[in-house]
Tab-separated table of C-alpha atoms in Angstrom:
chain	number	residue	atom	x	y	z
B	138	UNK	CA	54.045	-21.261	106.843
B	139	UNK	CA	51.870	-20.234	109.614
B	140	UNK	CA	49.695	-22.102	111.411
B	141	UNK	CA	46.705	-20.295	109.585
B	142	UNK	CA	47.288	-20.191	106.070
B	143	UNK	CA	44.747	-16.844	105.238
B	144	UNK	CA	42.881	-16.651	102.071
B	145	UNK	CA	43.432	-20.163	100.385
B	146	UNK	CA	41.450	-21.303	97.619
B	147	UNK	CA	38.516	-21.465	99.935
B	148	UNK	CA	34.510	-19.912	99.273
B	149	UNK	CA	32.619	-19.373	102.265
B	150	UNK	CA	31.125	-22.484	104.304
B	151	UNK	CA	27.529	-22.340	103.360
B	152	UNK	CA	27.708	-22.194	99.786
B	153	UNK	CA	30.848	-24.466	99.229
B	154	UNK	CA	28.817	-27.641	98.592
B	155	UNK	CA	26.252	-25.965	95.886
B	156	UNK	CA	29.846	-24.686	94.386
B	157	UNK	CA	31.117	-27.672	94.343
B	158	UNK	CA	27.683	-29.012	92.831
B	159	UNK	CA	28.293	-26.572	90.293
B	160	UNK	CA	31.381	-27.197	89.240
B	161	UNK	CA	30.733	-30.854	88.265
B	162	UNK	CA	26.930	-30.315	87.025
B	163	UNK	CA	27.515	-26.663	84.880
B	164	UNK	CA	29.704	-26.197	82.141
B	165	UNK	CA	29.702	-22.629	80.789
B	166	UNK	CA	26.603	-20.754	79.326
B	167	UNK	CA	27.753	-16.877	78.753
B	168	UNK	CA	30.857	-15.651	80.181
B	169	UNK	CA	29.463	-12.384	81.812
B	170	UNK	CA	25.538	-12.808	81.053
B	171	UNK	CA	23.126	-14.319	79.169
B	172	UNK	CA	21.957	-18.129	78.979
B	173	UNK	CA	24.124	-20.594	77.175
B	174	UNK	CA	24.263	-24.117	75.728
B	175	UNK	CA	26.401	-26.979	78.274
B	176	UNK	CA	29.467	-27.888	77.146
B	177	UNK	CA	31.067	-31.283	78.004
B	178	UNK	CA	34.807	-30.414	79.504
B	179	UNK	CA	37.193	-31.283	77.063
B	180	UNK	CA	40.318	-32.975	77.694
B	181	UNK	CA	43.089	-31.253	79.901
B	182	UNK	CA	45.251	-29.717	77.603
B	183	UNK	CA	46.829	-26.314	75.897
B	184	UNK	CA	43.092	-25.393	73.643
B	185	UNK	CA	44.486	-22.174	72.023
B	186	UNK	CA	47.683	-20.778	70.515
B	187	UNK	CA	49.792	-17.817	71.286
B	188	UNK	CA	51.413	-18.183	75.065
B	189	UNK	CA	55.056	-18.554	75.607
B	190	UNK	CA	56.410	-21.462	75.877
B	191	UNK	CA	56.771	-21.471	79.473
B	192	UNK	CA	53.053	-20.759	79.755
B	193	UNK	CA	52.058	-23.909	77.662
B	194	UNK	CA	54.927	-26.114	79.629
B	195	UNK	CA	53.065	-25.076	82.861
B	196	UNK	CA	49.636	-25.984	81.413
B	197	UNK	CA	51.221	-29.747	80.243
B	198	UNK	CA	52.513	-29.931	83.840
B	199	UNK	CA	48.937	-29.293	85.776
B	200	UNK	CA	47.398	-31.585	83.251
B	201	UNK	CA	49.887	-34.094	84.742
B	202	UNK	CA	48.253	-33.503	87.892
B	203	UNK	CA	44.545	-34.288	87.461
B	204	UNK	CA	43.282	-36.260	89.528
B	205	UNK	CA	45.455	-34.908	92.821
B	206	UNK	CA	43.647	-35.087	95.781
B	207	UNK	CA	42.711	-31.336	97.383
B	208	UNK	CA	43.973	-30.190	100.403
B	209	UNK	CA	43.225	-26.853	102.527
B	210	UNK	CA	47.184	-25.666	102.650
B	211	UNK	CA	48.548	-28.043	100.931
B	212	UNK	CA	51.544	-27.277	98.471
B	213	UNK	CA	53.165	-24.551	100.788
B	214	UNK	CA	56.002	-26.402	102.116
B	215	UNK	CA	59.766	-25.012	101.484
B	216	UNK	CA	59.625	-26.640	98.126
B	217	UNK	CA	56.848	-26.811	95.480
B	218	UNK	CA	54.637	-30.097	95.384
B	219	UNK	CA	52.325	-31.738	97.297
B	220	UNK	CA	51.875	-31.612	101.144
B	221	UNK	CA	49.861	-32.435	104.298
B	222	UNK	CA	47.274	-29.642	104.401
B	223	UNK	CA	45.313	-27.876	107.739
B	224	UNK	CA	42.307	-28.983	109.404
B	225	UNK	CA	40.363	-26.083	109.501
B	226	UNK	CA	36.538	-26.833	110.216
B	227	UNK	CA	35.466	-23.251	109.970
B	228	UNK	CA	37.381	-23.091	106.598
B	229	UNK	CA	35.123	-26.353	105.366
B	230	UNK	CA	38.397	-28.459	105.832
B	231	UNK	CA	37.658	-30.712	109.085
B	232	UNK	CA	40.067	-33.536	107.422
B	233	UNK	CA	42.682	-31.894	105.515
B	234	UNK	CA	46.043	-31.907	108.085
B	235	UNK	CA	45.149	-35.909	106.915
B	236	UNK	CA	45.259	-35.200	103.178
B	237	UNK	CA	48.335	-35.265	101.072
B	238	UNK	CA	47.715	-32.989	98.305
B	239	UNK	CA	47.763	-29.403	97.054
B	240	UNK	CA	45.065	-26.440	97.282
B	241	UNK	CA	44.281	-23.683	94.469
B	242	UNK	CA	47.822	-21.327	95.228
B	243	UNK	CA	50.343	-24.753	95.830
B	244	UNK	CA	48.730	-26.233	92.466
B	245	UNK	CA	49.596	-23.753	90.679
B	246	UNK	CA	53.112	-22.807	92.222
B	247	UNK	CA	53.873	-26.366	91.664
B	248	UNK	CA	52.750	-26.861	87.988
B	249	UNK	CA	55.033	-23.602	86.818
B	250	UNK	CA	57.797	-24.939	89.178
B	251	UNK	CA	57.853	-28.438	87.120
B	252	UNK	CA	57.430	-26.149	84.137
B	253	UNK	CA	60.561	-23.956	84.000
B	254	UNK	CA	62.125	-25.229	87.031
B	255	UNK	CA	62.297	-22.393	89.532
B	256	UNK	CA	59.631	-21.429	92.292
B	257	UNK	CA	58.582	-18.100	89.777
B	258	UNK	CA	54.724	-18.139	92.111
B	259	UNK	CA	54.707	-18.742	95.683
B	260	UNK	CA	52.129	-17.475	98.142
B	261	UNK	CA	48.410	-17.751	98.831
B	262	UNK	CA	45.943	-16.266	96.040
B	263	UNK	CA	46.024	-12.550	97.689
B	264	UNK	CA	49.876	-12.877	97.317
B	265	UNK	CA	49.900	-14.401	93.957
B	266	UNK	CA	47.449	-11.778	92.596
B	267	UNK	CA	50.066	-8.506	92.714
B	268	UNK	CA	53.194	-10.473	92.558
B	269	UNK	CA	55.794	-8.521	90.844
B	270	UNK	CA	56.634	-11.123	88.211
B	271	UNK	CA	53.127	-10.339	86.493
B	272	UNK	CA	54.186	-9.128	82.800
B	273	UNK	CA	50.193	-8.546	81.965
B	274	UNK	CA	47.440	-8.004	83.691
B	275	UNK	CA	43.809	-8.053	83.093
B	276	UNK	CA	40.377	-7.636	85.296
B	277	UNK	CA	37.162	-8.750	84.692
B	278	UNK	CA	35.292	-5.936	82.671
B	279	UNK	CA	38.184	-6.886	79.632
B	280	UNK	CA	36.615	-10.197	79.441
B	281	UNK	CA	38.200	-13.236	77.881
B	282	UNK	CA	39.819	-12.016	74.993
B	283	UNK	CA	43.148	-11.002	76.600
B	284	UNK	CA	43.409	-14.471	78.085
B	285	UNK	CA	46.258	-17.209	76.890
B	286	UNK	CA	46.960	-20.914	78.128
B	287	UNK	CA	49.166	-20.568	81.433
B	288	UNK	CA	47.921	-17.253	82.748
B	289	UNK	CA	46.594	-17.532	86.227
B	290	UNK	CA	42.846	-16.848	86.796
B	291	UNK	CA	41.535	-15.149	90.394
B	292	UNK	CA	38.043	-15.126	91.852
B	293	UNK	CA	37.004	-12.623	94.630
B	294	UNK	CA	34.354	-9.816	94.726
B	295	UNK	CA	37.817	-7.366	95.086
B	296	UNK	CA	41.400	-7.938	95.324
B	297	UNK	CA	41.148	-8.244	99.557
B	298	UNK	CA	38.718	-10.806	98.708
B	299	UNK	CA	40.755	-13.384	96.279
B	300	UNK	CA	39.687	-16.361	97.166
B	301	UNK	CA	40.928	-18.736	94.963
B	302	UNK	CA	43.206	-19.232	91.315
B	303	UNK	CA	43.322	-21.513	88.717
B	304	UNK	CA	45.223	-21.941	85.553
B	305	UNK	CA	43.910	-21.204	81.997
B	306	UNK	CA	43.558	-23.386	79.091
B	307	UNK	CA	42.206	-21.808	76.618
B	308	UNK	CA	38.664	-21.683	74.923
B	309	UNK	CA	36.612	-20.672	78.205
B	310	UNK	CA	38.582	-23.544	80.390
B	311	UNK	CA	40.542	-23.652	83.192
B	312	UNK	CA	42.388	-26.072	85.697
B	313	UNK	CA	42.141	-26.409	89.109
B	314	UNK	CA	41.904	-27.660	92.835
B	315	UNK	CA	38.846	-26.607	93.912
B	316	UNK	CA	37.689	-27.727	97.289
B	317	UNK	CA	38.379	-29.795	100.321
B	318	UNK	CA	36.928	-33.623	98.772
B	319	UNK	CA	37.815	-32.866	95.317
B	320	UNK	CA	40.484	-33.310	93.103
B	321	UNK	CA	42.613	-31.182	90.618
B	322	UNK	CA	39.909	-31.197	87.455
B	323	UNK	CA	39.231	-29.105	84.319
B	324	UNK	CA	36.398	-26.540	85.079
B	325	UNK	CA	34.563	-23.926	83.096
B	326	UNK	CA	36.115	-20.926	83.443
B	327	UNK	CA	32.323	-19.378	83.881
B	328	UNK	CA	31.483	-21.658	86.414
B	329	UNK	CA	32.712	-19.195	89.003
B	330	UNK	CA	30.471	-16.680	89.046
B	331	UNK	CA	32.880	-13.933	90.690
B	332	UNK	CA	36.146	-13.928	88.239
B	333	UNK	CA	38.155	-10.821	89.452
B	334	UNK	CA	40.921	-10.770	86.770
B	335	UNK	CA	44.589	-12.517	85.556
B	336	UNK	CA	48.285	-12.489	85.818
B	337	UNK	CA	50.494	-13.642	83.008
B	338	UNK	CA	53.976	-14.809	84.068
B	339	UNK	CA	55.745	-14.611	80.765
B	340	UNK	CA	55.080	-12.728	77.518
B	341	UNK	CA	53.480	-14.992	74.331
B	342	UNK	CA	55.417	-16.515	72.019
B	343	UNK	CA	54.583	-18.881	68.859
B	344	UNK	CA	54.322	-21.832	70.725
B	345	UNK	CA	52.680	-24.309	69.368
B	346	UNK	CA	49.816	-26.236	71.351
B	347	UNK	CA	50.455	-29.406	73.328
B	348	UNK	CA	48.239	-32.255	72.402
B	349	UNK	CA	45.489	-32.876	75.190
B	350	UNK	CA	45.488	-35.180	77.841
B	351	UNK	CA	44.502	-38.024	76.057
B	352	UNK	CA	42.000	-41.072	76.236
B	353	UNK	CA	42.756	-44.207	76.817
B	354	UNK	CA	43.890	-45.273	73.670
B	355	UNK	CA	44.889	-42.375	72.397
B	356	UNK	CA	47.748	-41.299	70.446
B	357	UNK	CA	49.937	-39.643	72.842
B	358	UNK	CA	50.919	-41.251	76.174
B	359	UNK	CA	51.839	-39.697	79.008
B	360	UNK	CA	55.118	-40.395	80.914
B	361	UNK	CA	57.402	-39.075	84.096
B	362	UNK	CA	61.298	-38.432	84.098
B	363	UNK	CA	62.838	-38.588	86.709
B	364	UNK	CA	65.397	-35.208	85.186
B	365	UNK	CA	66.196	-33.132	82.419
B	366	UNK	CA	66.851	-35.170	79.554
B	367	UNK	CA	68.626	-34.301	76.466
B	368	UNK	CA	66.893	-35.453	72.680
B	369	UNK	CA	68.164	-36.293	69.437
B	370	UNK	CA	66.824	-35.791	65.947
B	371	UNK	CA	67.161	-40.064	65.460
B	372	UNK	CA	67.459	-42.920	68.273
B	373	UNK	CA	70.789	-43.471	67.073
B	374	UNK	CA	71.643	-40.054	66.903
B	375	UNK	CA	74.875	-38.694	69.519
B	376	UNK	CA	74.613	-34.970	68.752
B	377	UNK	CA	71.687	-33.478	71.461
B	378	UNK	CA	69.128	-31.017	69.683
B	379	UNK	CA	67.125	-29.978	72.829
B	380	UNK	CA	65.995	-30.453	76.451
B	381	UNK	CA	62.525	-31.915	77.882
B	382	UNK	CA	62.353	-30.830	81.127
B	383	UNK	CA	61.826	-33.128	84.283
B	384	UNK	CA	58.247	-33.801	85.323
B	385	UNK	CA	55.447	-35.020	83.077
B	386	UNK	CA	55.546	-35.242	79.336
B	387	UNK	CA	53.906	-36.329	76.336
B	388	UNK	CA	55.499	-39.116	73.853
B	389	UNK	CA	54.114	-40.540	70.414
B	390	UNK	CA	56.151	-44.041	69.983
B	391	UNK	CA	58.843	-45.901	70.665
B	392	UNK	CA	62.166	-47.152	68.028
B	393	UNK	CA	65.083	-49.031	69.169
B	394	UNK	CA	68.244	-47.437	69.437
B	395	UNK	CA	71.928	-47.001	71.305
B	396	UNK	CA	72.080	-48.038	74.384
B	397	UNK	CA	71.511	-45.040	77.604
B	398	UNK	CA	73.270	-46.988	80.369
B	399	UNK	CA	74.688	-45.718	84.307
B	400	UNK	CA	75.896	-49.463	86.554
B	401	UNK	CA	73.152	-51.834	86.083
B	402	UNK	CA	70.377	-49.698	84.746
B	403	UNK	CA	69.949	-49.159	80.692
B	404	UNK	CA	67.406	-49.256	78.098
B	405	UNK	CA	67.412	-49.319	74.545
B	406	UNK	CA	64.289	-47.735	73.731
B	407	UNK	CA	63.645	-44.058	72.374
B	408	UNK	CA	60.692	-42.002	72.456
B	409	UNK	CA	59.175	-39.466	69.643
B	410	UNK	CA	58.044	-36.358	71.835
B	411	UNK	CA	58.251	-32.276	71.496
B	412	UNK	CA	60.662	-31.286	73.651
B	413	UNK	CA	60.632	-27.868	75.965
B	414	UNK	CA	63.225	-26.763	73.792
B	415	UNK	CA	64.823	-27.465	69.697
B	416	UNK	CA	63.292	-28.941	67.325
B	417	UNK	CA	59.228	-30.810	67.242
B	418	UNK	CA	59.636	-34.610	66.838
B	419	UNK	CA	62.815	-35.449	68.500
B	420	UNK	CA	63.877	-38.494	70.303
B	421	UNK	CA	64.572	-39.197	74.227
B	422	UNK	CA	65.512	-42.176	75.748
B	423	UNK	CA	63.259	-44.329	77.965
B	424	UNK	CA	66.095	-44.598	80.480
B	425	UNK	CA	64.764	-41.295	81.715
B	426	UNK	CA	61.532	-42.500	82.878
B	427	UNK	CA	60.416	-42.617	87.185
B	428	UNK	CA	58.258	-45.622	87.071
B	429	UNK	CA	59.933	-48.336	84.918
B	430	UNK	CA	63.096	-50.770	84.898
B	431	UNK	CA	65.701	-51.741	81.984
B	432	UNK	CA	64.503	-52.307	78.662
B	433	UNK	CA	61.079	-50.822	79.317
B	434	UNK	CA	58.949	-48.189	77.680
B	435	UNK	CA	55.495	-47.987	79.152
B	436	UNK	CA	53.523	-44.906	79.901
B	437	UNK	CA	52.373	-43.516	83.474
B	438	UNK	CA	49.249	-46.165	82.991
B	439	UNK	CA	51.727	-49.012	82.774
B	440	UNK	CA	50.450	-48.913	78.673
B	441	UNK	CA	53.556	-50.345	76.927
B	442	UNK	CA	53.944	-47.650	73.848
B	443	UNK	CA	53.451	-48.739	70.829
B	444	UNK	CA	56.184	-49.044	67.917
B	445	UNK	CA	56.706	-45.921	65.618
């Protein structure tokens, strides 16, 4: 990486704070035109069918990082995932060689590289935008309608002028890190006046949708591991029936079951989730989780998970 990163998520100076403004006071009216009723931003999550499966896996994994702080240049280190960023006053980043965290281009590249495993998007925007593993692509005047979870969303008058990406939902939503002092946050897709078009990374399939980020309280909790894990169709079970894939993932309850042991680490405890691959409602042991010791199933939150 040089020492000046280019175009990086970044509007120009002046009007950065009323977008910013924006972006937490205006959820969508009309996509193109016209005056339209406020939404409230719905929970991060997959909000419409039809995107391959690696699509929705990427969307689950940027859900997983709400909340990360921005930073102008971060996320372009040798490997995906958060970094120190540039300080870059003219850029409206005096702080951000100070910030840990990722901008528009290394969310993104990081969320698909949690998601299938394989650095498929690096770059700034104005190198993400033509990359060659694009299997669709659509501009502005097609509107919405072409749009599925996963594909990547750029804004910019033209395509020198990309400015900035963010990852679609579904329904008129995206995800994104959108400027130096904010965090990764679910955003109207409309509140960006200047949408220049989208790249899809890999062709739909019937995936079904991932439950949304949920509430405190909800009933889905949400959970790191540490690897690829293998799951079984019971918590007893010794024949594997699928993968979930390192990074963060969704689970519905827990059951006791055989032991997962390795030395002095083990657990007893499975978890109901959908894994990346087989079979909807499968099991995975809790010995595969970052944050928590032997005998332990709690999510991210430190929530113990309930019984099934």
């Amino acid at each position: 990486m040089t020492t000046r990163m280019g175009p990086v998520c970044r509007w120009p100076v002046a009007p950065l704070r009323w977008a910013a403004l924006l972006s937490l006071l205006v959820s969508v009216g009309v996509f193109f035109a016209g005056a339209g009723e406020a939404r409230a931003a719905p929970a991060c999550g997959v909000l419409s069918t039809g995107a391959a499966p690696q699509a929705t896996a990427a969307v689950r994994s940027a859900c997983g990082l709400i909340g990360t702080p921005y930073s102008w240049g971060g996320g372009h280190g040798a490997q995906p995932g958060p970094t120190y960023g540039l300080c870059d006053a003219s850029n409206g980043a005096p702080d951000d060689c100070h910030v840990r965290g990722l901008d528009c281009s290394g969310m993104v590249r990081y969320a698909y590289d949690l998601a299938v495993g394989e650095d498929v998007v690096n770059g700034t925007t104005r190198t993400q935008w033509p990359s060659s593993r694009a299997v669709a692509r659509s501009y502005r005047a097609d509107g919405t309608a072409p749009l599925l979870p996963g594909d990547l969303v750029f804004f910019g008058a033209t395509a020198p002028t990309i400015h900035h990406v963010a990852m679609y939902l579904g329904q008129g939503w995206i995800v994104e890190a959108p400027y130096s002092g904010g965090y990764v946050q679910v955003a109207a897709l409309a509140s960006h006046g200047d949408y220049y078009g989208a790249i899809r990374l890999y062709g739909p399939g019937n995936s079904t949708p991932t439950p949304p980020q949920p509430p405190s309280g909800g009933g889905t909790y949400w959970v790191d591991t540490f690897a690829a894990a293998a799951v079984y169709a019971s918590p007893n079970s010794t024949t594997a029936t699928g993968t979930l894939k390192q990074g963060t993932n969704y689970v519905y309850c827990k059951a006791w079951g055989r032991e997962v042991s390795n030395g002095t680490a083990y657990n007893h405890w499975w978890l109901k989730t959908d894994p990346d691959s087989g079979p909807a409602g499968q099991w995975v042991s809790a010995y595969n989780l970052s944050h928590w010791g032997n005998d332990t199933a709690k999510d991210n939150d430190g929530t113990t998970i309930p019984d099934c």
